[in-house]
mmCIF file of C-alpha atoms in Angstrom:
data_model
loop_
_atom_site.group_PDB
_atom_site.id
_atom_site.type_symbol
_atom_site.label_atom_id
_atom_site.label_comp_id
_atom_site.label_asym_id
_atom_site.label_seq_id
_atom_site.Cartn_x
_atom_site.Cartn_y
_atom_site.Cartn_z
ATOM 1 C CA MET T 22 0.681 -26.191 21.173
ATOM 2 C CA VAL T 23 -1.136 -22.868 18.664
ATOM 3 C CA GLU T 24 -4.641 -23.949 17.627
ATOM 4 C CA THR T 25 -4.949 -23.577 14.180
ATOM 5 C CA PHE T 26 -7.776 -23.881 11.772
ATOM 6 C CA ARG T 27 -7.703 -23.346 7.964
ATOM 7 C CA PRO T 28 -11.859 -22.488 6.700
ATOM 8 C CA THR T 29 -12.742 -22.799 3.348
ATOM 9 C CA THR T 30 -15.066 -20.467 3.016
ATOM 10 C CA LEU T 31 -15.480 -16.896 4.463
ATOM 11 C CA GLU T 32 -18.207 -17.281 6.430
ATOM 12 C CA GLU T 33 -16.392 -20.235 8.334
ATOM 13 C CA ALA T 34 -13.378 -17.498 8.906
ATOM 14 C CA LEU T 35 -15.202 -14.930 10.432
ATOM 15 C CA GLU T 36 -17.080 -17.076 12.555
ATOM 16 C CA ILE T 37 -13.672 -18.478 13.961
ATOM 17 C CA ARG T 38 -12.430 -14.942 14.167
ATOM 18 C CA ALA T 39 -14.998 -13.976 16.412
ATOM 19 C CA ALA T 40 -14.779 -17.066 18.437
ATOM 20 C CA ARG T 41 -11.415 -17.231 19.161
ATOM 21 C CA GLU T 42 -9.885 -13.844 17.888
ATOM 22 C CA ALA T 43 -7.512 -16.089 15.599
ATOM 23 C CA VAL T 44 -4.450 -13.985 14.123
ATOM 24 C CA PRO T 45 -5.292 -13.927 10.296
ATOM 25 C CA PHE T 46 -2.697 -15.739 8.087
ATOM 26 C CA ALA T 47 -2.577 -15.130 4.460
ATOM 27 C CA GLY T 48 0.791 -15.467 2.530
ATOM 28 C CA GLY T 49 2.904 -15.481 6.099
ATOM 29 C CA THR T 50 5.885 -13.526 4.206
ATOM 30 C CA ASP T 51 6.253 -10.722 6.610
ATOM 31 C CA LEU T 52 4.383 -12.767 9.798
ATOM 32 C CA MET T 53 6.763 -15.728 9.786
ATOM 33 C CA VAL T 54 9.827 -13.288 10.057
ATOM 34 C CA ARG T 55 8.565 -11.026 12.316
ATOM 35 C CA LEU T 56 7.570 -14.151 14.964
ATOM 36 C CA ARG T 57 10.520 -16.181 14.049
ATOM 37 C CA ARG T 58 12.633 -17.637 17.244
ATOM 38 C CA GLY T 59 15.721 -19.453 15.310
ATOM 39 C CA ALA T 60 16.340 -22.359 13.526
ATOM 40 C CA GLY T 61 13.835 -25.386 14.226
ATOM 41 C CA VAL T 62 11.695 -23.481 16.736
ATOM 42 C CA LEU T 63 8.341 -22.930 15.883
ATOM 43 C CA PRO T 64 7.509 -19.033 15.250
ATOM 44 C CA GLY T 65 5.845 -17.399 18.606
ATOM 45 C CA PHE T 66 2.478 -17.253 17.583
ATOM 46 C CA GLU T 67 0.441 -16.501 21.026
ATOM 47 C CA ARG T 68 -3.152 -16.997 19.450
ATOM 48 C CA PRO T 69 -4.962 -19.199 17.312
ATOM 49 C CA VAL T 70 -3.862 -18.911 13.635
ATOM 50 C CA LEU T 71 -6.263 -18.501 11.145
ATOM 51 C CA PHE T 72 -5.176 -19.574 7.523
ATOM 52 C CA LEU T 73 -7.519 -18.127 4.914
ATOM 53 C CA ASP T 74 -5.709 -19.568 1.858
ATOM 54 C CA ARG T 75 -8.952 -21.486 0.904
ATOM 55 C CA CYS T 76 -11.075 -18.710 1.615
ATOM 56 C CA ALA T 77 -11.798 -18.159 -2.419
ATOM 57 C CA GLU T 78 -14.158 -15.320 -1.778
ATOM 58 C CA LEU T 79 -11.031 -13.068 -0.503
ATOM 59 C CA ALA T 80 -9.000 -14.168 -3.365
ATOM 60 C CA GLU T 81 -11.539 -12.321 -6.286
ATOM 61 C CA LEU T 82 -9.968 -9.997 -8.666
ATOM 62 C CA ARG T 83 -12.812 -8.079 -10.186
ATOM 63 C CA ALA T 84 -12.761 -4.627 -12.504
ATOM 64 C CA ASP T 85 -15.513 -2.823 -13.611
ATOM 65 C CA ASP T 86 -15.710 1.047 -15.400
ATOM 66 C CA ARG T 87 -15.952 2.105 -11.324
ATOM 67 C CA ALA T 88 -13.648 0.411 -9.817
ATOM 68 C CA LEU T 89 -11.007 -2.422 -9.136
ATOM 69 C CA GLU T 90 -11.798 -4.467 -6.349
ATOM 70 C CA ILE T 91 -8.439 -6.393 -5.074
ATOM 71 C CA GLY T 92 -9.729 -9.574 -2.644
ATOM 72 C CA ALA T 93 -7.415 -9.244 0.450
ATOM 73 C CA MET T 94 -6.140 -12.529 -0.699
ATOM 74 C CA VAL T 95 -4.610 -11.791 -3.827
ATOM 75 C CA THR T 96 -1.062 -11.981 -4.486
ATOM 76 C CA LEU T 97 1.154 -9.931 -5.464
ATOM 77 C CA ALA T 98 2.121 -11.839 -8.744
ATOM 78 C CA ALA T 99 -1.354 -11.681 -9.525
ATOM 79 C CA LEU T 100 -1.820 -8.033 -9.165
ATOM 80 C CA ALA T 101 1.416 -7.957 -11.473
ATOM 81 C CA SER T 102 0.374 -10.288 -13.797
ATOM 82 C CA SER T 103 -3.803 -9.795 -14.642
ATOM 83 C CA PRO T 104 -5.103 -7.884 -17.419
ATOM 84 C CA ARG T 105 -8.003 -6.294 -14.889
ATOM 85 C CA VAL T 106 -5.082 -4.585 -13.080
ATOM 86 C CA PRO T 107 -4.202 -1.116 -14.346
ATOM 87 C CA ARG T 108 -0.447 -0.906 -15.327
ATOM 88 C CA PRO T 109 0.757 1.413 -12.967
ATOM 89 C CA LEU T 110 -0.214 -1.172 -9.695
ATOM 90 C CA ALA T 111 1.222 -3.704 -11.868
ATOM 91 C CA GLU T 112 4.774 -2.196 -12.192
ATOM 92 C CA VAL T 113 4.236 -1.634 -8.262
ATOM 93 C CA ALA T 114 3.613 -5.226 -7.616
ATOM 94 C CA LEU T 115 6.716 -6.229 -9.911
ATOM 95 C CA SER T 116 8.772 -4.038 -8.120
ATOM 96 C CA MET T 117 8.466 -5.989 -4.635
ATOM 97 C CA ALA T 118 10.313 -8.572 -3.333
ATOM 98 C CA GLY T 119 11.134 -11.520 -5.768
ATOM 99 C CA PRO T 120 9.083 -14.595 -7.724
ATOM 100 C CA GLY T 121 9.239 -16.522 -5.162
ATOM 101 C CA ILE T 122 7.423 -14.231 -2.717
ATOM 102 C CA ARG T 123 4.964 -12.630 -4.920
ATOM 103 C CA ALA T 124 3.881 -15.730 -5.535
ATOM 104 C CA VAL T 125 2.427 -16.096 -1.905
ATOM 105 C CA ALA T 126 2.299 -12.609 -0.348
ATOM 106 C CA THR T 127 -0.669 -10.845 -0.526
ATOM 107 C CA ALA T 128 -2.469 -7.443 -1.327
ATOM 108 C CA GLY T 129 -3.950 -7.847 2.029
ATOM 109 C CA GLY T 130 -0.928 -8.648 4.205
ATOM 110 C CA ASN T 131 1.129 -6.087 2.613
ATOM 111 C CA VAL T 132 -1.530 -3.701 3.602
ATOM 112 C CA CYS T 133 -2.627 -5.357 7.405
ATOM 113 C CA ASN T 134 1.490 -5.409 8.310
ATOM 114 C CA ALA T 135 1.101 -1.751 8.487
ATOM 115 C CA SER T 136 4.566 -0.918 7.507
ATOM 116 C CA PRO T 137 5.548 2.658 6.924
ATOM 117 C CA ALA T 138 7.513 1.131 4.076
ATOM 118 C CA ALA T 139 4.517 -0.856 2.625
ATOM 119 C CA ASP T 140 4.777 -0.766 -1.088
ATOM 120 C CA LEU T 141 0.854 -0.645 -2.433
ATOM 121 C CA LEU T 142 -0.137 1.584 0.627
ATOM 122 C CA PRO T 143 1.566 4.980 -2.100
ATOM 123 C CA PHE T 144 -0.589 3.637 -4.936
ATOM 124 C CA LEU T 145 -3.689 2.822 -2.790
ATOM 125 C CA CYS T 146 -3.462 5.943 -0.598
ATOM 126 C CA ALA T 147 -3.216 8.515 -4.163
ATOM 127 C CA HIS T 148 -6.720 6.672 -5.555
ATOM 128 C CA ASN T 149 -7.979 7.206 -2.704
ATOM 129 C CA ALA T 150 -8.754 3.402 -2.485
ATOM 130 C CA ARG T 151 -10.813 2.376 0.301
ATOM 131 C CA ALA T 152 -10.588 -0.669 2.429
ATOM 132 C CA ARG T 153 -13.643 -3.363 3.170
ATOM 133 C CA LEU T 154 -13.595 -4.813 6.473
ATOM 134 C CA ILE T 155 -16.049 -7.448 8.022
ATOM 135 C CA SER T 156 -17.182 -9.673 10.517
ATOM 136 C CA LYS T 157 -19.647 -11.924 11.583
ATOM 137 C CA THR T 158 -21.986 -8.861 12.305
ATOM 138 C CA SER T 159 -21.094 -5.774 10.656
ATOM 139 C CA ARG T 160 -19.508 -4.326 7.455
ATOM 140 C CA ARG T 161 -17.755 -1.354 6.874
ATOM 141 C CA THR T 162 -15.455 0.515 4.420
ATOM 142 C CA LEU T 163 -13.309 3.055 4.969
ATOM 143 C CA PRO T 164 -10.508 5.129 3.305
ATOM 144 C CA VAL T 165 -7.040 2.842 3.200
ATOM 145 C CA GLU T 166 -5.400 6.070 5.000
ATOM 146 C CA GLU T 167 -7.917 5.818 7.954
ATOM 147 C CA LEU T 168 -6.891 1.930 7.819
ATOM 148 C CA VAL T 169 -3.130 1.996 8.894
ATOM 149 C CA THR T 170 -2.619 4.366 12.059
ATOM 150 C CA GLY T 171 1.005 3.948 12.653
ATOM 151 C CA PRO T 172 3.913 1.161 12.550
ATOM 152 C CA GLY T 173 2.281 -1.855 12.826
ATOM 153 C CA ALA T 174 -1.542 -0.808 13.733
ATOM 154 C CA THR T 175 -4.562 -0.763 12.079
ATOM 155 C CA VAL T 176 -8.416 -0.053 13.113
ATOM 156 C CA VAL T 177 -9.184 -3.402 12.332
ATOM 157 C CA GLY T 178 -11.128 -5.587 14.796
ATOM 158 C CA PRO T 179 -10.112 -8.668 17.160
ATOM 159 C CA ASP T 180 -13.469 -9.934 15.087
ATOM 160 C CA GLU T 181 -12.946 -8.140 11.898
ATOM 161 C CA LEU T 182 -10.763 -9.219 8.418
ATOM 162 C CA LEU T 183 -9.712 -7.269 5.948
ATOM 163 C CA ALA T 184 -12.075 -8.546 2.659
ATOM 164 C CA ALA T 185 -11.076 -5.919 -0.138
ATOM 165 C CA LEU T 186 -9.428 -3.483 -1.408
ATOM 166 C CA ILE T 187 -11.621 -0.910 -3.669
ATOM 167 C CA VAL T 188 -9.518 1.314 -6.249
ATOM 168 C CA PRO T 189 -11.650 3.904 -7.844
ATOM 169 C CA ALA T 190 -11.214 3.966 -11.608
ATOM 170 C CA TRP T 191 -9.140 6.281 -12.777
ATOM 171 C CA SER T 192 -6.264 6.244 -15.640
ATOM 172 C CA PRO T 193 -4.083 9.303 -15.198
ATOM 173 C CA THR T 194 -2.156 11.145 -17.959
ATOM 174 C CA VAL T 195 1.089 10.564 -15.643
ATOM 175 C CA SER T 196 2.217 7.623 -13.282
ATOM 176 C CA PHE T 197 5.240 7.605 -11.519
ATOM 177 C CA TRP T 198 6.381 5.074 -8.995
ATOM 178 C CA ARG T 199 9.661 5.129 -7.188
ATOM 179 C CA LYS T 200 11.362 3.392 -4.517
ATOM 180 C CA ALA T 201 15.208 3.526 -3.326
ATOM 181 C CA GLY T 202 16.626 0.222 -1.813
ATOM 182 C CA THR T 203 19.752 -1.468 -1.447
ATOM 183 C CA ARG T 204 19.095 -4.288 -4.443
ATOM 184 C CA ARG T 205 16.568 -4.776 -6.854
ATOM 185 C CA ALA T 206 14.954 -7.964 -5.373
ATOM 186 C CA ASN T 207 13.830 -8.437 -1.650
ATOM 187 C CA ALA T 208 14.429 -4.678 -1.777
ATOM 188 C CA LEU T 209 13.234 -3.267 1.599
ATOM 189 C CA THR T 210 12.133 -0.041 0.954
ATOM 190 C CA LYS T 211 13.978 3.239 2.298
ATOM 191 C CA VAL T 212 11.783 5.672 0.485
ATOM 192 C CA SER T 213 9.058 5.519 -1.911
ATOM 193 C CA LEU T 214 7.224 7.941 -3.969
ATOM 194 C CA PHE T 215 4.104 6.829 -5.943
ATOM 195 C CA ALA T 216 2.514 10.290 -7.788
ATOM 196 C CA CYS T 217 0.185 10.460 -10.578
ATOM 197 C CA ALA T 218 -1.393 13.320 -12.503
ATOM 198 C CA ASP T 219 -3.818 14.693 -15.376
ATOM 199 C CA THR T 220 -2.689 16.830 -17.661
ATOM 200 C CA ASP T 221 -3.439 18.188 -21.167
ATOM 201 C CA GLY T 222 0.348 19.278 -21.586
ATOM 202 C CA ALA T 223 -0.461 22.943 -20.683
ATOM 203 C CA THR T 224 -2.300 22.473 -17.375
ATOM 204 C CA VAL T 225 -2.259 20.169 -14.699
ATOM 205 C CA HIS T 226 -5.910 19.380 -13.726
ATOM 206 C CA ARG T 227 -5.389 16.537 -11.081
ATOM 207 C CA ALA T 228 -2.554 15.332 -9.060
ATOM 208 C CA ARG T 229 -1.556 13.176 -6.124
ATOM 209 C CA LEU T 230 1.609 12.425 -4.638
ATOM 210 C CA SER T 231 1.910 9.627 -1.683
ATOM 211 C CA LEU T 232 5.226 9.188 0.203
ATOM 212 C CA GLY T 233 6.259 6.058 1.623
ATOM 213 C CA ALA T 234 8.633 5.263 4.657
ATOM 214 C CA VAL T 235 9.539 8.821 5.750
ATOM 215 C CA ALA T 236 6.433 8.691 8.301
ATOM 216 C CA PRO T 237 5.071 6.382 11.120
ATOM 217 C CA THR T 238 2.019 5.875 8.070
ATOM 218 C CA VAL T 239 2.203 6.614 4.263
ATOM 219 C CA ILE T 240 1.341 10.118 3.592
ATOM 220 C CA ARG T 241 -0.873 12.219 1.138
ATOM 221 C CA LEU T 242 1.485 15.464 0.010
ATOM 222 C CA ARG T 243 -1.614 17.553 -0.144
ATOM 223 C CA GLU T 244 -0.190 20.993 0.094
ATOM 224 C CA VAL T 245 1.668 19.862 -2.875
ATOM 225 C CA GLU T 246 -0.769 18.616 -4.853
ATOM 226 C CA ARG T 247 -3.231 21.594 -4.596
ATOM 227 C CA MET T 248 0.137 23.581 -5.430
ATOM 228 C CA LEU T 249 0.016 21.476 -8.945
ATOM 229 C CA GLU T 250 -4.037 21.796 -9.540
ATOM 230 C CA GLY T 251 -4.552 24.395 -12.227
ATOM 231 C CA ALA T 252 -0.920 25.249 -12.689
ATOM 232 C CA ALA T 253 0.473 25.921 -15.954
ATOM 233 C CA VAL T 254 3.035 23.282 -17.246
ATOM 234 C CA ALA T 255 5.286 25.994 -18.018
ATOM 235 C CA ASP T 256 5.706 27.324 -13.895
ATOM 236 C CA LEU T 257 6.465 23.499 -12.942
ATOM 237 C CA ASP T 258 10.310 24.249 -12.662
ATOM 238 C CA GLY T 259 9.242 26.650 -9.891
ATOM 239 C CA ILE T 260 6.793 24.544 -8.030
ATOM 240 C CA ALA T 261 8.946 21.922 -7.521
ATOM 241 C CA ARG T 262 11.707 23.934 -6.073
ATOM 242 C CA ARG T 263 8.572 25.255 -3.633
ATOM 243 C CA ALA T 264 6.927 21.289 -3.018
ATOM 244 C CA ALA T 265 10.545 20.578 -1.290
ATOM 245 C CA GLU T 266 9.812 23.387 1.253
ATOM 246 C CA ALA T 267 5.983 22.093 1.272
ATOM 247 C CA CYS T 268 6.694 18.419 2.269
ATOM 248 C CA GLU T 269 9.005 19.717 5.523
ATOM 249 C CA ALA T 270 6.132 19.451 7.411
ATOM 250 C CA ALA T 271 5.131 16.256 6.376
ATOM 251 C CA VAL T 272 7.738 14.010 6.424
ATOM 252 C CA ARG T 273 9.634 12.503 9.406
ATOM 253 C CA PRO T 274 11.802 9.830 8.894
ATOM 254 C CA ILE T 275 13.891 7.783 11.286
ATOM 255 C CA ASP T 276 17.607 6.204 11.560
ATOM 256 C CA ASP T 277 17.185 2.465 11.642
ATOM 257 C CA GLN T 278 19.033 -0.491 10.040
ATOM 258 C CA ARG T 279 17.692 0.534 6.280
ATOM 259 C CA SER T 280 19.131 4.112 5.961
ATOM 260 C CA THR T 281 19.243 7.343 7.978
ATOM 261 C CA ALA T 282 16.826 10.028 8.500
ATOM 262 C CA ALA T 283 18.926 12.684 6.726
ATOM 263 C CA TYR T 284 18.957 10.489 2.962
ATOM 264 C CA ARG T 285 15.342 9.774 3.541
ATOM 265 C CA ARG T 286 14.483 13.501 3.565
ATOM 266 C CA ARG T 287 16.789 14.317 0.827
ATOM 267 C CA ALA T 288 15.979 11.444 -1.434
ATOM 268 C CA ALA T 289 12.131 12.262 -0.468
ATOM 269 C CA PHE T 290 12.329 15.762 -1.588
ATOM 270 C CA GLY T 291 14.796 14.656 -4.274
ATOM 271 C CA LEU T 292 12.057 12.265 -5.970
ATOM 272 C CA VAL T 293 9.004 14.893 -5.220
ATOM 273 C CA GLU T 294 11.209 17.332 -7.140
ATOM 274 C CA HIS T 295 12.033 15.143 -10.001
ATOM 275 C CA PHE T 296 8.234 14.289 -10.513
ATOM 276 C CA ILE T 297 7.378 17.357 -10.970
ATOM 277 C CA SER T 298 9.749 18.837 -13.052
ATOM 278 C CA ALA T 299 11.696 16.368 -15.102
ATOM 279 C CA VAL T 300 8.096 13.767 -15.487
ATOM 280 C CA LEU T 301 5.437 15.863 -15.134
ATOM 281 C CA GLY T 302 7.091 19.370 -16.911
ATOM 282 C CA ARG T 303 7.891 16.892 -19.555
ATOM 283 C CA ARG T 304 4.264 16.638 -21.012
ATOM 284 C CA GLY T 305 4.655 20.423 -21.987
ATOM 285 C CA THR T 306 7.376 19.639 -24.296
#
């Protein structure tokens, strides 16, 4: 029988994590599916399980004029409904799963599951968000882009927990979120794009674009960002066509049960071109 722990404080949780290298259990909406072994059979946990739902410190959602801090145990439902959360992030959260899953699935779980198709990651990467990792003896903060190293892989240490995600305050002039899936609710993402920019209607001053589900990790399209920053809105149609070529080296999709590599590549290029010409370019008309 696998040992289970359900601490009521973060300090206690960190002590258990350090002593037992217990598996952190947040909402469990991905973990329970990944470890299922059939009807009537307990999931295949091989290490002690650390339930984090009673650690109130991990469920805090704070905002000031510098940043939004999202506790790892903040649910998708809270992200979708809290007045502290910027509308673009709320829209991302609302597009994920259905109401029942959003009520228990967490921001930290979506990130630490480290799926290339995780829907929060494109927003977080586009906003240069940082992850706070803590253990019983240390604390460190690193870019979310560096947290995930591949499908299902992160740099979270065996004694660490993700405590919070810190999103620097920024209200872009334009924000754009699209994901392709087979249905509106509970859709596993085939390809996604979160893009945002500042523009005065004549010039693009800052741009960020992140693609999901087209490489081993979510990717920032930095070459495209460089093409856009300082560009005249009147020139965006031409830039949109060149941007697809600039994406070629970064996009490395695969064939799997959800989609084909060819579809993902075509859809990714189409989303990037649409954002630049039809969404961002419209600001100049």
